[in-house]
mmCIF file of C-alpha atoms and ligand atoms in Angstrom:
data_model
loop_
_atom_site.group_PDB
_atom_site.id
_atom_site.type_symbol
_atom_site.label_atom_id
_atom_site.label_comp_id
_atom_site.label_asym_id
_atom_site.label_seq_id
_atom_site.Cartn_x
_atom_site.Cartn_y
_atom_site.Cartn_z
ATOM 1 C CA UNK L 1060 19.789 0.961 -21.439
ATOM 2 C CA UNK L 1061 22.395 3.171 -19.845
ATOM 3 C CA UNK L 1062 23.244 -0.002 -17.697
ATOM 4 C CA UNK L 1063 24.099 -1.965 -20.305
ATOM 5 C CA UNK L 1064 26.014 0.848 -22.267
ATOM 6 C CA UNK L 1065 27.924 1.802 -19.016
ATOM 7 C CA UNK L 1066 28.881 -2.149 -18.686
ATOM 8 C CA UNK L 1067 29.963 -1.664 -22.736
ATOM 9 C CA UNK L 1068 32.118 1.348 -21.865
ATOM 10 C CA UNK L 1069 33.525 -0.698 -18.988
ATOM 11 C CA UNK L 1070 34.256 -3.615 -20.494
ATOM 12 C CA UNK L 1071 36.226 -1.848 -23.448
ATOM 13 C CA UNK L 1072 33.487 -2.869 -26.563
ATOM 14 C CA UNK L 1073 32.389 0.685 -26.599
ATOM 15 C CA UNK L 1074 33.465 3.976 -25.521
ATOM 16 C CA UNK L 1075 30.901 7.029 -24.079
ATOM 17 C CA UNK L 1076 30.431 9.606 -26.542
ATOM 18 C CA UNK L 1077 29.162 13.006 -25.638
ATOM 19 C CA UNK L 1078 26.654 12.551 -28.450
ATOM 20 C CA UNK L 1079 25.959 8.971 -27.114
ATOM 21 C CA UNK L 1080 25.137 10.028 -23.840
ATOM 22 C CA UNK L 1081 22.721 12.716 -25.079
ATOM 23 C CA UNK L 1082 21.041 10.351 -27.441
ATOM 24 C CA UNK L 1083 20.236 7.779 -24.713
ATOM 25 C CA UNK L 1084 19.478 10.124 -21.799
ATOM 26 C CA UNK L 1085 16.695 11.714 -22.600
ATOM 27 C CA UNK L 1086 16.133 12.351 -18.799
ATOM 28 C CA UNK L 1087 18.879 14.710 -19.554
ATOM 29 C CA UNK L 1088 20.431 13.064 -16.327
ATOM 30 C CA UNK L 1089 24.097 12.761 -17.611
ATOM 31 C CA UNK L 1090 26.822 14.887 -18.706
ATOM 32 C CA UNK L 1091 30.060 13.430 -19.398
ATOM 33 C CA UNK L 1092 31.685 13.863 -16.241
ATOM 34 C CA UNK L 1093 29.225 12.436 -13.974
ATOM 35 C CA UNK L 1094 29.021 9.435 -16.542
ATOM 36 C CA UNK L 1095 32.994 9.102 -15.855
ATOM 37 C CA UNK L 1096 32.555 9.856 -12.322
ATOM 38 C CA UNK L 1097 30.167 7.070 -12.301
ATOM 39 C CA UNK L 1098 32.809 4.790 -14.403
ATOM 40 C CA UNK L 1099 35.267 5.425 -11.781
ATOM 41 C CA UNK L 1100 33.503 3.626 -8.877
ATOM 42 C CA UNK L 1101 32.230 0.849 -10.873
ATOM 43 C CA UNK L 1102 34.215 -2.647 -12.072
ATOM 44 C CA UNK L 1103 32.427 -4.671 -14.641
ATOM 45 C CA UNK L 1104 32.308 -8.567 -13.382
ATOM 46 C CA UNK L 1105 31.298 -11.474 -15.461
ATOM 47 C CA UNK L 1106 27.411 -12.732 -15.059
ATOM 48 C CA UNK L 1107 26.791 -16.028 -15.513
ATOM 49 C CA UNK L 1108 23.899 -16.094 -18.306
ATOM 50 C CA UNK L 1109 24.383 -12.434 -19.101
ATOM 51 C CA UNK L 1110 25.464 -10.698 -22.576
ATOM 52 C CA UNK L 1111 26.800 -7.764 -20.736
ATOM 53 C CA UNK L 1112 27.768 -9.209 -16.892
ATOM 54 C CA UNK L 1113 27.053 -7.241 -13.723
ATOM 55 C CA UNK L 1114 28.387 -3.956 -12.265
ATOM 56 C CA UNK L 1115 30.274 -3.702 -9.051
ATOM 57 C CA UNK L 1116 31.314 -1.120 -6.554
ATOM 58 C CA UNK L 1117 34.743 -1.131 -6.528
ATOM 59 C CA UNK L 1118 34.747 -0.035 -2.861
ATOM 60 C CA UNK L 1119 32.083 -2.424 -1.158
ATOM 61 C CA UNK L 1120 32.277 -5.357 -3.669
ATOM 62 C CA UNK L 1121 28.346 -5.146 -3.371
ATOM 63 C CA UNK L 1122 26.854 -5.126 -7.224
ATOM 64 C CA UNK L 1123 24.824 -2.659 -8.476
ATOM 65 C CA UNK L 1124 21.287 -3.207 -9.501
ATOM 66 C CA UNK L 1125 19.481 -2.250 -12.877
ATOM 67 C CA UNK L 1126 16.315 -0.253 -12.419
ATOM 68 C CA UNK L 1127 14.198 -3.062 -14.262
ATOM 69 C CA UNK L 1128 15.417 -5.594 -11.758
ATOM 70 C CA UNK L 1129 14.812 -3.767 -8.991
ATOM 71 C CA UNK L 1130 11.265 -5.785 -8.196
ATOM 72 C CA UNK L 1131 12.324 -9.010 -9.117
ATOM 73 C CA UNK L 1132 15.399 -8.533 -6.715
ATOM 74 C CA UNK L 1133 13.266 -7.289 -3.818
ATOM 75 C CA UNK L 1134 10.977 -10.216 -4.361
ATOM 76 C CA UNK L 1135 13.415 -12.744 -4.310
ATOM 77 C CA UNK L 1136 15.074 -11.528 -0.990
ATOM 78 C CA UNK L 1137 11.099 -10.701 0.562
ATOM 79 C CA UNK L 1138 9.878 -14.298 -0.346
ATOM 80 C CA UNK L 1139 12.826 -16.552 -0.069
ATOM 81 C CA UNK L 1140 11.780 -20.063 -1.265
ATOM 82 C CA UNK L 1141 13.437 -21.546 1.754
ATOM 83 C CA UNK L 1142 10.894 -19.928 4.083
ATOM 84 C CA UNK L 1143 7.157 -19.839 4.578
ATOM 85 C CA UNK L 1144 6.730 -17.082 5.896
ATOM 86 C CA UNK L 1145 7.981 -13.570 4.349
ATOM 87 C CA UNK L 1146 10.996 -11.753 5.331
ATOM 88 C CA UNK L 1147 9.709 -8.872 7.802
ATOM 89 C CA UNK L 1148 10.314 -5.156 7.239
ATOM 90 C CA UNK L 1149 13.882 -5.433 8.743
ATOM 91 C CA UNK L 1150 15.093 -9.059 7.664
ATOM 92 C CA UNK L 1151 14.448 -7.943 4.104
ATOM 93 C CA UNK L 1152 16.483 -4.867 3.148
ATOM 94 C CA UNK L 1153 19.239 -7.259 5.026
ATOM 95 C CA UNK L 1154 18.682 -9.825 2.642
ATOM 96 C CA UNK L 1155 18.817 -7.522 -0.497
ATOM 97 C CA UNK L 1156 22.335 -6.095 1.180
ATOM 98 C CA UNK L 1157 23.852 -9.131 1.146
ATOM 99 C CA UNK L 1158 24.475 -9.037 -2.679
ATOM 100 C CA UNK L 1159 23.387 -5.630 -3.795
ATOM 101 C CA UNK L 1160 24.029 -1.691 -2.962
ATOM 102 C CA UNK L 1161 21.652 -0.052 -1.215
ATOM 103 C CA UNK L 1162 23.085 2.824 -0.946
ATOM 104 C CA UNK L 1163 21.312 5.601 -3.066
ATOM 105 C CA UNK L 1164 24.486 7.798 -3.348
ATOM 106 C CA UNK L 1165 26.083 5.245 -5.019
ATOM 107 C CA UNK L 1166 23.457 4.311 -7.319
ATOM 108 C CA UNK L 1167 21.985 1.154 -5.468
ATOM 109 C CA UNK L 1168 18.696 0.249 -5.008
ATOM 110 C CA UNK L 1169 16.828 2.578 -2.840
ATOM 111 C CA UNK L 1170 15.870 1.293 0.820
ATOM 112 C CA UNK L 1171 12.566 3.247 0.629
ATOM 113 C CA UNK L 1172 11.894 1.187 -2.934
ATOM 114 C CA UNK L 1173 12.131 -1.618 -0.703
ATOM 115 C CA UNK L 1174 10.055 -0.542 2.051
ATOM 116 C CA UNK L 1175 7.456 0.097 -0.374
ATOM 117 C CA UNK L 1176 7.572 -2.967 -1.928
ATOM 118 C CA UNK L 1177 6.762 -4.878 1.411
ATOM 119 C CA UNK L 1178 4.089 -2.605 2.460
ATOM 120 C CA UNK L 1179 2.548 -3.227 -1.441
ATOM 121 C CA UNK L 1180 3.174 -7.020 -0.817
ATOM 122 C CA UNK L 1181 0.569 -7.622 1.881
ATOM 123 C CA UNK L 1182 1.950 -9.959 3.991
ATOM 124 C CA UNK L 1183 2.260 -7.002 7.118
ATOM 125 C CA UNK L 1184 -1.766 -7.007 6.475
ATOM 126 C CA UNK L 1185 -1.899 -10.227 8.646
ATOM 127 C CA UNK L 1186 -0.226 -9.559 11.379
ATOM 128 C CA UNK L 1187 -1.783 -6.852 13.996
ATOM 129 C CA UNK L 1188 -0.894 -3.306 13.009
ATOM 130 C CA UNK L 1189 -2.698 -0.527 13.694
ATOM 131 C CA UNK L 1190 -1.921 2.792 12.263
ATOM 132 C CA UNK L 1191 -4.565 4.748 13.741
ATOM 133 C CA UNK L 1192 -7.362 4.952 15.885
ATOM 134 C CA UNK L 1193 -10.604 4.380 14.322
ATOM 135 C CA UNK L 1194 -12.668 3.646 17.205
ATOM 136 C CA UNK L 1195 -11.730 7.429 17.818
ATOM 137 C CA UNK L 1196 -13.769 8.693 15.324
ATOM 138 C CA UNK L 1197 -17.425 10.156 15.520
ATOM 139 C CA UNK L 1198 -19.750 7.372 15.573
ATOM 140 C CA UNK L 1199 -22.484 9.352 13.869
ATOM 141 C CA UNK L 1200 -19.794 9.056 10.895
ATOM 142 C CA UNK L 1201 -19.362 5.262 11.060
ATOM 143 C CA UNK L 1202 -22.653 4.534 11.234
ATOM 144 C CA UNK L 1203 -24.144 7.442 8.585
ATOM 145 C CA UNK L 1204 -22.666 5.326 5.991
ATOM 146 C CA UNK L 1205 -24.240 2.546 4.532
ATOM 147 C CA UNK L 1206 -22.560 -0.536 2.786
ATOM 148 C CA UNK L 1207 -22.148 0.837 -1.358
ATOM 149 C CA UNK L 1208 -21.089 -2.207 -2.523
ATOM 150 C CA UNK L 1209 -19.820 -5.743 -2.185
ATOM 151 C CA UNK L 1210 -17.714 -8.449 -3.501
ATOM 152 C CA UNK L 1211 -17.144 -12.034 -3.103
ATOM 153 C CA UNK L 1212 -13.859 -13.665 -3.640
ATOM 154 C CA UNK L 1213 -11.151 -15.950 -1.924
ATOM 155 C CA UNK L 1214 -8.665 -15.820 0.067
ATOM 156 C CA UNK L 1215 -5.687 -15.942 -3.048
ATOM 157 C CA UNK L 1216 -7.340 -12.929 -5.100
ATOM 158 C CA UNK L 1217 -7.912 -10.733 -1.724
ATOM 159 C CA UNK L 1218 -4.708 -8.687 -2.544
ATOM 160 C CA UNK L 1219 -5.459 -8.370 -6.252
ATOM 161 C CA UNK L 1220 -9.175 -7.037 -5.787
ATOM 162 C CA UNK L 1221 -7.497 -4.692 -3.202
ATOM 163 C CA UNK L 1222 -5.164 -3.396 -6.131
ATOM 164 C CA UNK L 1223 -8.720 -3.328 -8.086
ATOM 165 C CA UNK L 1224 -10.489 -1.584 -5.776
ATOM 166 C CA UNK L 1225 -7.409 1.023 -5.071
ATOM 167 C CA UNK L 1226 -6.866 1.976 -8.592
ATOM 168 C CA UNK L 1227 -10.932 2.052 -9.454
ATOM 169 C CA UNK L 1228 -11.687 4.287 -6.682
ATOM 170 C CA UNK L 1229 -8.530 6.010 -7.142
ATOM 171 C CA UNK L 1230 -7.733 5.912 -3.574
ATOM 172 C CA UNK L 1231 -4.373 4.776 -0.946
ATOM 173 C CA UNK L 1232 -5.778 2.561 1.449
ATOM 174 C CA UNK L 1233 -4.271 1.881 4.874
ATOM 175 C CA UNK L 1234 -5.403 -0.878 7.124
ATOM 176 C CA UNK L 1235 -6.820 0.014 10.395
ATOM 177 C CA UNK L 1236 -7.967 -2.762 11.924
ATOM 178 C CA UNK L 1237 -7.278 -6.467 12.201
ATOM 179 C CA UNK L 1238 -8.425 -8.867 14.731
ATOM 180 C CA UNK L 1239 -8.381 -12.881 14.474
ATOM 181 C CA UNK L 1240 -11.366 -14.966 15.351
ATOM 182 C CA UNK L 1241 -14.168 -11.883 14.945
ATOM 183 C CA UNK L 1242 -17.129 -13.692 16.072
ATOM 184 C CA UNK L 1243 -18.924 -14.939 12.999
ATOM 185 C CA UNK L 1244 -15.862 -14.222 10.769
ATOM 186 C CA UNK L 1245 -11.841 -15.883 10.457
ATOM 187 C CA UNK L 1246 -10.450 -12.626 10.554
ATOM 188 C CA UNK L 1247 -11.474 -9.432 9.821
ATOM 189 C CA UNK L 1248 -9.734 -5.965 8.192
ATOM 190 C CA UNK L 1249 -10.928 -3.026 7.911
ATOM 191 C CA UNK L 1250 -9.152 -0.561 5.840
ATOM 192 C CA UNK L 1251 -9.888 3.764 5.365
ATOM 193 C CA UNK L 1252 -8.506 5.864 2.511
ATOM 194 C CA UNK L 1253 -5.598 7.507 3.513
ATOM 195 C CA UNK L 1254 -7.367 10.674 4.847
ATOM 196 C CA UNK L 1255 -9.726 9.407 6.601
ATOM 197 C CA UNK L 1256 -9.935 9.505 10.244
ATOM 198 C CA UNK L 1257 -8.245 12.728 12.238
ATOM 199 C CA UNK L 1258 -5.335 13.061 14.206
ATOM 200 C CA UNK L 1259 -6.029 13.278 18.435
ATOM 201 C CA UNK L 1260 -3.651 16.067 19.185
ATOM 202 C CA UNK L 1261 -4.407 16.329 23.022
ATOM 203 C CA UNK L 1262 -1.166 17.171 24.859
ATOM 204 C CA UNK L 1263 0.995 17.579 21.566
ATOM 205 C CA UNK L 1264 3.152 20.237 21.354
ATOM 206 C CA UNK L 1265 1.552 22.959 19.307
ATOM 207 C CA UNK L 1266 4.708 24.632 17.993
ATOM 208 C CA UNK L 1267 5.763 21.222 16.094
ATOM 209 C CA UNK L 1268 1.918 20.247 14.580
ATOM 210 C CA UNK L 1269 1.703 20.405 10.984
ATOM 211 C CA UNK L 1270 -1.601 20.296 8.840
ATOM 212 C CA UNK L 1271 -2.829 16.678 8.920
ATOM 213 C CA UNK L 1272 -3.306 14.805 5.520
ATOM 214 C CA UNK L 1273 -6.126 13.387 7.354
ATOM 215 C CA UNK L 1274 -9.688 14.884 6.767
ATOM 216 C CA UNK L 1275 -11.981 13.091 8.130
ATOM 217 C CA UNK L 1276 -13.382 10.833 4.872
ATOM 218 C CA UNK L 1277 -15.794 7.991 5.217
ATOM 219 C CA UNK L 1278 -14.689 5.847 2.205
ATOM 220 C CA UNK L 1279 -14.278 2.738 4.215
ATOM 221 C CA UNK L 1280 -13.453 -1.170 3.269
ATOM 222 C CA UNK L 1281 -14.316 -4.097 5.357
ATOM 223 C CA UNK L 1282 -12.593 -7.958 4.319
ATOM 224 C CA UNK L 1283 -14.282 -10.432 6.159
ATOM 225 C CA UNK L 1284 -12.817 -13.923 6.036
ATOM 226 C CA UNK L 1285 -15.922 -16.377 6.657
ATOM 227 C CA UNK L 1286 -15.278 -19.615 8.966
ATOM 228 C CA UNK L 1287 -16.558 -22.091 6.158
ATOM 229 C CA UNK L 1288 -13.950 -23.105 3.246
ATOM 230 C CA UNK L 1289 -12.315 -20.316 1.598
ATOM 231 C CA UNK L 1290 -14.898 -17.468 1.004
ATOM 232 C CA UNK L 1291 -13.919 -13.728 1.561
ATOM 233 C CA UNK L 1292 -16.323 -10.523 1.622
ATOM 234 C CA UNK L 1293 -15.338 -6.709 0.585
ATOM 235 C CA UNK L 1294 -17.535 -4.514 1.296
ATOM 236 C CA UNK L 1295 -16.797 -0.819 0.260
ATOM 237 C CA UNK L 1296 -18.735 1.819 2.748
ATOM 238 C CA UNK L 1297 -19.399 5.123 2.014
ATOM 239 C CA UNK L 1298 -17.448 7.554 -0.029
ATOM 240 C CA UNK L 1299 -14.913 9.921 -0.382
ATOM 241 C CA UNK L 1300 -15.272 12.706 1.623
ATOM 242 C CA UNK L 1301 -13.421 16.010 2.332
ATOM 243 C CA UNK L 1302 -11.332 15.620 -0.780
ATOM 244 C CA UNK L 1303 -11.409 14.797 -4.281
ATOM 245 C CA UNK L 1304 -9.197 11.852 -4.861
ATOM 246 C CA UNK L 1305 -6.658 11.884 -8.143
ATOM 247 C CA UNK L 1306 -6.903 15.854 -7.874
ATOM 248 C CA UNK L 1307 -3.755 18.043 -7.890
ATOM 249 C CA UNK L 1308 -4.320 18.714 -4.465
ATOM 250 C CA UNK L 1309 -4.693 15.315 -3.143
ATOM 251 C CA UNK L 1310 -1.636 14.647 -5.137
ATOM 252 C CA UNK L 1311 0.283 16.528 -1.898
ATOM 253 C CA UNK L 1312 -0.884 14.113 0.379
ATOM 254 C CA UNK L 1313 0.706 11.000 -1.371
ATOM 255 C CA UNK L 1314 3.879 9.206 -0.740
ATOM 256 C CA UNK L 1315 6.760 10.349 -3.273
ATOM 257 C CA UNK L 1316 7.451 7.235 -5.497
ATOM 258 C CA UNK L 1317 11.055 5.757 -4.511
ATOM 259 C CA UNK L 1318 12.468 6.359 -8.278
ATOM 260 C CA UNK L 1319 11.158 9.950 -7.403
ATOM 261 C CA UNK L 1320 13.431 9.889 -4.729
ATOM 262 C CA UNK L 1321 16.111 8.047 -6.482
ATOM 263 C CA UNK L 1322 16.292 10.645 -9.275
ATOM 264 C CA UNK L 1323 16.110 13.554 -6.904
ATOM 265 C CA UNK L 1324 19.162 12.037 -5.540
ATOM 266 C CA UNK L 1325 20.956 12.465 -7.874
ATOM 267 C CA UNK L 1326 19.815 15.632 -9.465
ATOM 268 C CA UNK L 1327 20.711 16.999 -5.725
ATOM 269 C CA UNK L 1328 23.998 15.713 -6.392
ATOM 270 C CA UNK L 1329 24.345 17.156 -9.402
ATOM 271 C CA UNK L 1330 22.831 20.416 -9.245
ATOM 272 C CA UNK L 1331 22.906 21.147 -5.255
ATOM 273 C CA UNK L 1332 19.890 23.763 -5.137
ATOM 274 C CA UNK L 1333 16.834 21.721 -4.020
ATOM 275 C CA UNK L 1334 14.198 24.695 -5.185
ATOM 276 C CA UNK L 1335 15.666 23.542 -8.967
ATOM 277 C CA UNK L 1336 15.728 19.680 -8.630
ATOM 278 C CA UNK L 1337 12.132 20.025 -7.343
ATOM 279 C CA UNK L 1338 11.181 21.985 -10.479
ATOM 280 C CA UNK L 1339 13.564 19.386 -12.592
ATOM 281 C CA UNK L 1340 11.325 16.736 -10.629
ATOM 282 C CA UNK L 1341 7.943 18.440 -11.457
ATOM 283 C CA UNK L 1342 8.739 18.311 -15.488
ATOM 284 C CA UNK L 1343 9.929 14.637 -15.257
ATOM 285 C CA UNK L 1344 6.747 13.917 -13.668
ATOM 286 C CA UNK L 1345 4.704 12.357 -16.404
ATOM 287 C CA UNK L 1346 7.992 10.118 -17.531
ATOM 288 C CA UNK L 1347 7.627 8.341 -14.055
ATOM 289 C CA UNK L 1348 4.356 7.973 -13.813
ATOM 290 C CA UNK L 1349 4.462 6.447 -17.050
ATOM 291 C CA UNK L 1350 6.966 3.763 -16.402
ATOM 292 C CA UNK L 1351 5.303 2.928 -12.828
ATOM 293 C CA UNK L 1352 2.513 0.444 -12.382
ATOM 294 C CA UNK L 1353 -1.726 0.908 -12.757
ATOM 295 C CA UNK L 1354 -1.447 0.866 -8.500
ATOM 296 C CA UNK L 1355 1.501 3.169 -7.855
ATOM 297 C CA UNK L 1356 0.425 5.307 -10.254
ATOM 298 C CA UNK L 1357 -2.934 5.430 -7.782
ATOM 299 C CA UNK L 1358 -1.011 5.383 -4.411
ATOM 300 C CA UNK L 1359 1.924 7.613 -5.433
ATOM 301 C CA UNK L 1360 3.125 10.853 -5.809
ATOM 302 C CA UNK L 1361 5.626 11.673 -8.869
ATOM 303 C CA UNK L 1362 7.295 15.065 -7.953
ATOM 304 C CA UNK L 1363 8.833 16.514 -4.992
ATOM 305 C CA UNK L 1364 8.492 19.494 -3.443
ATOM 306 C CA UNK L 1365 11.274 21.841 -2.214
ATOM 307 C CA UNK L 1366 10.902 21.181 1.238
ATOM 308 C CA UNK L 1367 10.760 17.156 0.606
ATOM 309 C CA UNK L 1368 14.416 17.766 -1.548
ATOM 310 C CA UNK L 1369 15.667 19.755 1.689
ATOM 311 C CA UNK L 1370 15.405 16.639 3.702
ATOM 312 C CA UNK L 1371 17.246 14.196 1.028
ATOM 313 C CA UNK L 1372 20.733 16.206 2.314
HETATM 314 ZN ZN1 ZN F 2136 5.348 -10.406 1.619
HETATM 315 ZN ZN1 ZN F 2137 -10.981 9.554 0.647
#
């Protein structure tokens, strides 16, 4: 909306009104000057197929990317069609780069958004990574809970009955454990809700330890890939325990959402005291969550807090 009105004002058809502004923003993001301040940096270009063509910096040359196409974007760069595999964690934001701002400042597409988009992709899932230590944990705990339920899919819809299972049990999952060839099984993952598990602090330095998110709950998820044909088991193990998932204190614990992030940004910018754009943050809230996905709405948090705007400067 504002993108194409800003590519309008650009290209001459229209000029920004104060009213204008107001009666598009109703983020109440804009005020005249930072809408010119914005103008200045930006040169419209001709798109090929487009109404309205693309914005450019004027300093890097790189364009500038509209929120909506933000995924589509990412995806394209993540899963080239030239490759088999997926771009890693590192190859990716590099590919985005090579055509579009990244830089957040300057109104690109945020690195974290990408970040988050290959974590959300799956494709990491296969390769070894281990986040933390499960075999650390109590074995009365691992053992006290039984098998709840169980589902039996393939190998394509793995990722979508993960999304299923995240947003039914309202829970972040992270992946613990992954090992090739597990006797009976293809491969195996195991995956805990995000506070599960508990930190091993031996020899830390106790002056820098902060409360750990993690509290020790059992709800537990086990994908076994069988050796015949193309047949995958979940299996959900105990529950949640410790903490009541989707409640306003487990919100805390969650990941702030990249447009979060983006929008704090620039509120920062804008307004320079980070105990207000957290407040600002906390009353857009429901707007983001709103535009964001079933999943992110699950696996993300939608404000910031002061101390989270502190570390944007
Ligand atoms: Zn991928
Ligand atoms: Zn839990």
């Amino acid at each position: 909306m504002t993108y194409s009105l800003m590519a309008k004002d650009l290209g001459g058809t229209e000029t920004m009104s104060l009213a204008m502004l107001q009666a598009i923003d109703v983020r109440g993001l804009f005020d005249l000057k930072k809408w010119n301040r914005m103008k200045d940096s930006l040169m419209l270009c001709p798109g090929i197929g487009l109404e309205i063509g693309c914005l450019h910096l004027k300093s890097t040359g790189l364009k500038v990317a509209f929120m909506e196409d933000w995924a589509h974007i990412v995806h394209a760069a993540h899963c080239p069609l030239t490759h088999d595999n997926h771009l890693g964690v590192a190859a990716t934001p590099k590919a985005v780069q090579k055509e579009w701002c990244t830089d957040k400042r300057q109104h690109g597409l945020p690195l974290d958004y990408i970040k988050d988009s290959i974590h959300a992709c799956g494709c990491l899932l296969k390769e070894k990574i281990i986040y933390c230590d499960v075999a650390a944990m109590p074995i009365s705990s691992r053992t006290a809970n039984c098998p709840t339920s169980s589902i039996e899919t393939t190998t394509s819809q793995v990722e979508q009955q993960l999304t299923r299972i995240m947003i039914k049990h309202h829970t972040r999952l992270v992946l613990v454990r992954s090992s090739k060839r597990h006797r009976a099984y293809k491969w195996l993952q195991e995956y805990i809700c995000h506070r599960g598990g508990s930190i091993d602090r031996r020899g830390a330095d106790k002056r820098r330890q902060r409360k750990s998110k993690r509290c020790g709950c059992l709800f537990r998820l086990v994908v076994q890939h069988c050796h015949d044909g193309d047949r995958v088991t979940i299996t959900i193990h105990g529950n949640h325990t410790g903490h009541i998932p989707s409640s306003r204190a487990d919100l805390y614990h969650l990941p702030v959402h990249s447009t979060v992030v983006a929008y704090c940004m620039d509120d920062l910018f804008d307004v320079g005291m980070c105990r207000h754009v957290a407040k600002m943050s906390i009353s857009k809230e429901r707007f983001h969550m709103a535009n964001a996905s079933e999943l992110d709405r699950v696996i993300y948090r939608f404000f910031m807090i002061p101390k989270e705007v502190q570390m944007l400067l």
